[in-house]
mmCIF file of C-alpha atoms in Angstrom:
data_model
loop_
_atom_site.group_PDB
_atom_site.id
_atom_site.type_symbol
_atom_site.label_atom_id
_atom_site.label_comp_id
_atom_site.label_asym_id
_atom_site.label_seq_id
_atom_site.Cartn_x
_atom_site.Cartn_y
_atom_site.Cartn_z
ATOM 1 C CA UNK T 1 -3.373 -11.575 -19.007
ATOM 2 C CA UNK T 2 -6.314 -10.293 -17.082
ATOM 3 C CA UNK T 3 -9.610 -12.424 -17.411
ATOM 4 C CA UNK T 4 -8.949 -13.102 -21.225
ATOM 5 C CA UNK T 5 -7.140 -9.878 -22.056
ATOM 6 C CA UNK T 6 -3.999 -10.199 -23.260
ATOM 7 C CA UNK T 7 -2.219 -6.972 -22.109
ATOM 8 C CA UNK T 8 0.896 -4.984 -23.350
ATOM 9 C CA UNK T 9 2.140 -2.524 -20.585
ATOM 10 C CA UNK T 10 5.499 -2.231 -21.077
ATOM 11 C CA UNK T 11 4.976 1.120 -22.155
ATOM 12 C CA UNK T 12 3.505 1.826 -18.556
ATOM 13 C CA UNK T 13 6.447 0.176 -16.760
ATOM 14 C CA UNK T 14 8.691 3.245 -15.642
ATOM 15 C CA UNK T 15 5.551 4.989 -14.299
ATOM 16 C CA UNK T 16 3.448 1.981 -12.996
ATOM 17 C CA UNK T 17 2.898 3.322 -9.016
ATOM 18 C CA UNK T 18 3.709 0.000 -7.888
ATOM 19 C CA UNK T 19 6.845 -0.245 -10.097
ATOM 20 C CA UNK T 20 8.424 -2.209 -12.662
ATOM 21 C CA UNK T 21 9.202 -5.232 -10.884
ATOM 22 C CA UNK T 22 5.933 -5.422 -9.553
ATOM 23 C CA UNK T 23 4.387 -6.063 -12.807
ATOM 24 C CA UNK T 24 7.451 -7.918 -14.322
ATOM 25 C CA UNK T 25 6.633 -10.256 -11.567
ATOM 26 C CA UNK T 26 3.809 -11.383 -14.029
ATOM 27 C CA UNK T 27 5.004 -10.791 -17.005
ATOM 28 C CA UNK T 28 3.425 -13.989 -19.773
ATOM 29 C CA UNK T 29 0.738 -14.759 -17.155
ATOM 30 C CA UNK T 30 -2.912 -15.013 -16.042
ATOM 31 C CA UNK T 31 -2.752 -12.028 -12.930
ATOM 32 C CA UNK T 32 -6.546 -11.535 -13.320
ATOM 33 C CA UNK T 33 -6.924 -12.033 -9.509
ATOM 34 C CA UNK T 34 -3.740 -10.294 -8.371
ATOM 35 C CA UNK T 35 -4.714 -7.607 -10.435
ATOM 36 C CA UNK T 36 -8.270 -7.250 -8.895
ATOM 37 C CA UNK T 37 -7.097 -7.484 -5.127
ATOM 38 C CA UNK T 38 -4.027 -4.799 -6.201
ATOM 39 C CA UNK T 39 -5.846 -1.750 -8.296
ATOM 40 C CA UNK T 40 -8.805 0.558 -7.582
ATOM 41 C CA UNK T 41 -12.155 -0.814 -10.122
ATOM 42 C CA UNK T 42 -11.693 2.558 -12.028
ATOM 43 C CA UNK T 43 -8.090 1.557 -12.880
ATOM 44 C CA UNK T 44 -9.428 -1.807 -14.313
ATOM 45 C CA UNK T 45 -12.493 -0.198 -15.814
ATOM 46 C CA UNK T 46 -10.698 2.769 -17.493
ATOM 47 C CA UNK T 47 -6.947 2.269 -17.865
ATOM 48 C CA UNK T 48 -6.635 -1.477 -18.886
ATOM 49 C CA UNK T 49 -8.593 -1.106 -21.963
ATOM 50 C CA UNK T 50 -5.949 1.056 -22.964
ATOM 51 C CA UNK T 51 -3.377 -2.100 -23.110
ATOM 52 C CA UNK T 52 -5.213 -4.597 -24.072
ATOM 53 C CA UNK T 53 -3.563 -5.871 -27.652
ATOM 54 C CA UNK T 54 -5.650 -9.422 -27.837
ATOM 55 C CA UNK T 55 -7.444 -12.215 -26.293
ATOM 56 C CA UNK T 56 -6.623 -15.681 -25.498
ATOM 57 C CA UNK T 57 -8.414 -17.969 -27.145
ATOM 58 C CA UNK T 58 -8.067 -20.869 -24.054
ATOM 59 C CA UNK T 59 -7.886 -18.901 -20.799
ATOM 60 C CA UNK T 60 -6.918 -21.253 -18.057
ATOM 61 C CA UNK T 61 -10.093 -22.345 -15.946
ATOM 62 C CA UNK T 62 -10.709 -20.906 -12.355
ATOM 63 C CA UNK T 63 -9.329 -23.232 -9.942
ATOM 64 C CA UNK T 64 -11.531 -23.865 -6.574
ATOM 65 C CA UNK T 65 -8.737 -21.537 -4.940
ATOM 66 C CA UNK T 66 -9.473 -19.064 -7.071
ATOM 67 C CA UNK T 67 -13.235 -19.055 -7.103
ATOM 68 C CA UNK T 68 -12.837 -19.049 -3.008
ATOM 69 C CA UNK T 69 -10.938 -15.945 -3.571
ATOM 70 C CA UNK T 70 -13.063 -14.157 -5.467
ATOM 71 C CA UNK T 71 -15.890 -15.044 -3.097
ATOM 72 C CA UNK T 72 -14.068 -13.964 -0.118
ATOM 73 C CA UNK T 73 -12.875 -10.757 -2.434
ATOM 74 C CA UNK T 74 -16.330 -9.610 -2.882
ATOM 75 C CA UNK T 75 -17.688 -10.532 0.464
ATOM 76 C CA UNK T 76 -14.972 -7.834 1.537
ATOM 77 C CA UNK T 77 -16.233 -5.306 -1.026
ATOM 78 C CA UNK T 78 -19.910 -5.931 0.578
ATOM 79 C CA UNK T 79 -18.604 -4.979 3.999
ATOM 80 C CA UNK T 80 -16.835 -2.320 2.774
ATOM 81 C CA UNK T 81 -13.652 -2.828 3.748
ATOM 82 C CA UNK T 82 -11.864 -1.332 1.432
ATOM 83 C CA UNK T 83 -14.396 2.535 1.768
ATOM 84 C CA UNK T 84 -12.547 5.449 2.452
ATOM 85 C CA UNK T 85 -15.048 7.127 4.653
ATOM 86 C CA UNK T 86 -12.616 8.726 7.132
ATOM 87 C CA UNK T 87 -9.340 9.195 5.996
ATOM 88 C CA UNK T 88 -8.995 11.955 8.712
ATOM 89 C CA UNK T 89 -8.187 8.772 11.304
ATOM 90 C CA UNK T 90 -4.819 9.369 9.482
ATOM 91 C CA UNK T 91 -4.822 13.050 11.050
ATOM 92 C CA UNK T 92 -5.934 12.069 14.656
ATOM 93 C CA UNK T 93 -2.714 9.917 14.178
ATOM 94 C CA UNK T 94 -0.405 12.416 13.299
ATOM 95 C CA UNK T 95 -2.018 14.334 16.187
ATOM 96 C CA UNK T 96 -1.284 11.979 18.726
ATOM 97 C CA UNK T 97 2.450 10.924 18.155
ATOM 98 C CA UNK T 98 4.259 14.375 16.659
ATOM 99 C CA UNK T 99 3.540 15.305 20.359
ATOM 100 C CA UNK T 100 5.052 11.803 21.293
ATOM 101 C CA UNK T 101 8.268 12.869 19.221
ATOM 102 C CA UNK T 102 8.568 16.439 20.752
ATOM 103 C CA UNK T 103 7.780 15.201 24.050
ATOM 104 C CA UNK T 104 10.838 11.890 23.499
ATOM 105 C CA UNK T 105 13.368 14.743 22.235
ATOM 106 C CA UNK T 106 12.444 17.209 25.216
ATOM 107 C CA UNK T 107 12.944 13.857 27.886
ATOM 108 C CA UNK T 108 15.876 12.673 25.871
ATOM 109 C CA UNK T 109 18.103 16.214 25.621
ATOM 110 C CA UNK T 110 16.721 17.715 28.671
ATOM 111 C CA UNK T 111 17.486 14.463 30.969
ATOM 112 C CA UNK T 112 21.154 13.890 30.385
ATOM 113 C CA UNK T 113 21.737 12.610 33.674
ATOM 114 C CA UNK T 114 18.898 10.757 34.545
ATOM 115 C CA UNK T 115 18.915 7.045 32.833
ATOM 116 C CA UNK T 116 15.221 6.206 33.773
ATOM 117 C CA UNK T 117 14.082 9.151 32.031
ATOM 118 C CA UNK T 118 16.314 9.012 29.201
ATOM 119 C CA UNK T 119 14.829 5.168 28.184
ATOM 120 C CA UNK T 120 11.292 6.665 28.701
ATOM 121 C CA UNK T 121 12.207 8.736 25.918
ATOM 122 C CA UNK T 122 13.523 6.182 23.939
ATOM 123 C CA UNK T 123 10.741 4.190 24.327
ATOM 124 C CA UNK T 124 8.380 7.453 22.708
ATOM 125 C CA UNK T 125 10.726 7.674 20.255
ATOM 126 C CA UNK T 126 10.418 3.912 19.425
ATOM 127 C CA UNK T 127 6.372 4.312 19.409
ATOM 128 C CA UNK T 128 6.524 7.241 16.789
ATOM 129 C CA UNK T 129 8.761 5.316 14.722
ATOM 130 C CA UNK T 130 6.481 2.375 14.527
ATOM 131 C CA UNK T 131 3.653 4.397 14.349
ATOM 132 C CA UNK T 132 5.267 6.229 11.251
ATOM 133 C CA UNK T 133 5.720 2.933 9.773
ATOM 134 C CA UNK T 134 2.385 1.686 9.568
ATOM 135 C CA UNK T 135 0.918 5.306 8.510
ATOM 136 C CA UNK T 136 4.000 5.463 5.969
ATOM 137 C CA UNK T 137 3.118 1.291 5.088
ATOM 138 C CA UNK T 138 -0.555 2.239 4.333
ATOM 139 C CA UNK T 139 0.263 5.467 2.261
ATOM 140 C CA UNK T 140 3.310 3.480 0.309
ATOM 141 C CA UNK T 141 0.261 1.019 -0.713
ATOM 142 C CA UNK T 142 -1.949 4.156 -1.503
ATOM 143 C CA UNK T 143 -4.574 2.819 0.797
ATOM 144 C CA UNK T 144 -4.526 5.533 3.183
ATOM 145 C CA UNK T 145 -6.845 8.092 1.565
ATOM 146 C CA UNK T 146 -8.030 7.017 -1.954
ATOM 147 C CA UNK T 147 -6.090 9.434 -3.159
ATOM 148 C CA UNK T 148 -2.440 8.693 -5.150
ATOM 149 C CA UNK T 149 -1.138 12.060 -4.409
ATOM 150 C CA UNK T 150 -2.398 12.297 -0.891
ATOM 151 C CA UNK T 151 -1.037 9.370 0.237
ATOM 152 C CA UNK T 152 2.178 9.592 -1.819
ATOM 153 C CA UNK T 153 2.541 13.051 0.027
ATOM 154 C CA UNK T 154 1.854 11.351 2.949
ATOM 155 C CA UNK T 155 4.334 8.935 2.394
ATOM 156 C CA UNK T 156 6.924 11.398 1.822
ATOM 157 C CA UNK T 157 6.702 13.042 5.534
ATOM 158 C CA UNK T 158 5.936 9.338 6.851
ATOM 159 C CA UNK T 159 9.292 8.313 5.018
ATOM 160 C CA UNK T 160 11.587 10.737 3.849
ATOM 161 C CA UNK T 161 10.890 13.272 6.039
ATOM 162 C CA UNK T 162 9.952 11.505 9.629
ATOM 163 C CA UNK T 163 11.225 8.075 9.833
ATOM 164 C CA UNK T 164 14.159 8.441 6.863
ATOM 165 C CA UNK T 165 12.786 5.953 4.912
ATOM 166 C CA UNK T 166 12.527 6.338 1.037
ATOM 167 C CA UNK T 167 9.257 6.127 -0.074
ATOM 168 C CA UNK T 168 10.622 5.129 -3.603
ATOM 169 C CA UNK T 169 12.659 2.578 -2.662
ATOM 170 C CA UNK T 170 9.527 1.316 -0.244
ATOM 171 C CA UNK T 171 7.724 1.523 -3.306
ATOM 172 C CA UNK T 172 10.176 -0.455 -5.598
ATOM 173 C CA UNK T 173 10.472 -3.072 -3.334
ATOM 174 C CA UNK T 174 7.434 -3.639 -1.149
ATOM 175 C CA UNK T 175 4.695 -3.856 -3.359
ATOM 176 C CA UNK T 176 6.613 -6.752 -4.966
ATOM 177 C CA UNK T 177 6.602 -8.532 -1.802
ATOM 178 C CA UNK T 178 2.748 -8.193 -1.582
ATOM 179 C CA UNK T 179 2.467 -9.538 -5.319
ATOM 180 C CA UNK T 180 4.349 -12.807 -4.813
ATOM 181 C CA UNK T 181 2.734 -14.212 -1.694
ATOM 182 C CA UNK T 182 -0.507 -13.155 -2.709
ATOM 183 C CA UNK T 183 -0.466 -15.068 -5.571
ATOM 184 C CA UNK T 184 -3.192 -17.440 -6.161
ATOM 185 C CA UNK T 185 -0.582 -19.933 -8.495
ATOM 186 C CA UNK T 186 2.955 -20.795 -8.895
#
């Protein structure tokens, strides 16, 4: 249910970006504000029209929670905090630690003999790979660039490719974990 929409997506379920479970999560209940805080405005605007199959006739009231929420919600929106205005920070990223990797393997297969050197290297290896992860967290989310494929593709040299970290699997199971403890009711 979203507001007092009563919504049929199982159709949607095998191709839902944040995955099956993600939605199941909700399945029979009022997710108007996990629904808000999780999609883009032209996913609400445009695509759930497309599912809605009837309203409730007694939606549950907004709890104080809730209404503190949506405050803080669109106090966010005000500032802007969720813009897009320079996803090339993402680039300047990639910039700075591919070096880091090159320069870890060079120190690591190049210093055999020399300990000191060789934990230097791990250490730069260690920084990519948590670097990777937050890029890779940001694109699983698609909150990177505003753009599904961008970010997906991103998430696919963050993952796959760089760290060896499925980004479906991230997907199936991540975005589930944001949906439960970012839920506004039991």
């Amino acid at each position: 249910v979203y507001e007092d929409k009563v919504l049929d997506v199982s159709k949607f379920l095998p191709y839902h970006p944040g995955m099956p479970k993600t939605i199941l999560r909700f399945a029979g209940q009022s997710c108007t504000d996990e629904i808000r805080q999780m999609h883009y405005d032209w996913v609400i605007e445009k695509r759930l029209p497309l599912y809605i199959i009837g309203t409730v006739s007694d939606p549950p009231k907004v709890t104080a929670i809730q209404q503190t929420f949506r405050q803080l919600y669109d106090d966010f929106v005000k500032l802007g905090y969720f813009e897009y205005d320079d996803w090339s920070f993402y680039y300047k990223k990639f910039a700075i630690y591919i070096p880091i990797l090159l320069l870890s393997i060079y120190l690591i297969t190049q210093y055999i003999n020399n300990t000191s050197i060789q934990l230097l290297g791990s250490i730069l290896m260690g920084v990519f790979y948590w670097q990777m992860a937050f890029i890779g967290h940001d694109a699983g989310h698609m909150a990177a660039t505003g753009s599904r494929k961008r970010d997906y593709d991103y998430g696919l040299i963050c993952g796959n490719f760089l760290t060896g970290i499925s980004v479906g699997w991230w997907k199936s199971t991540h975005n589930v974990h944001h949906a439960v403890p970012n839920t506004l009711h039991s």
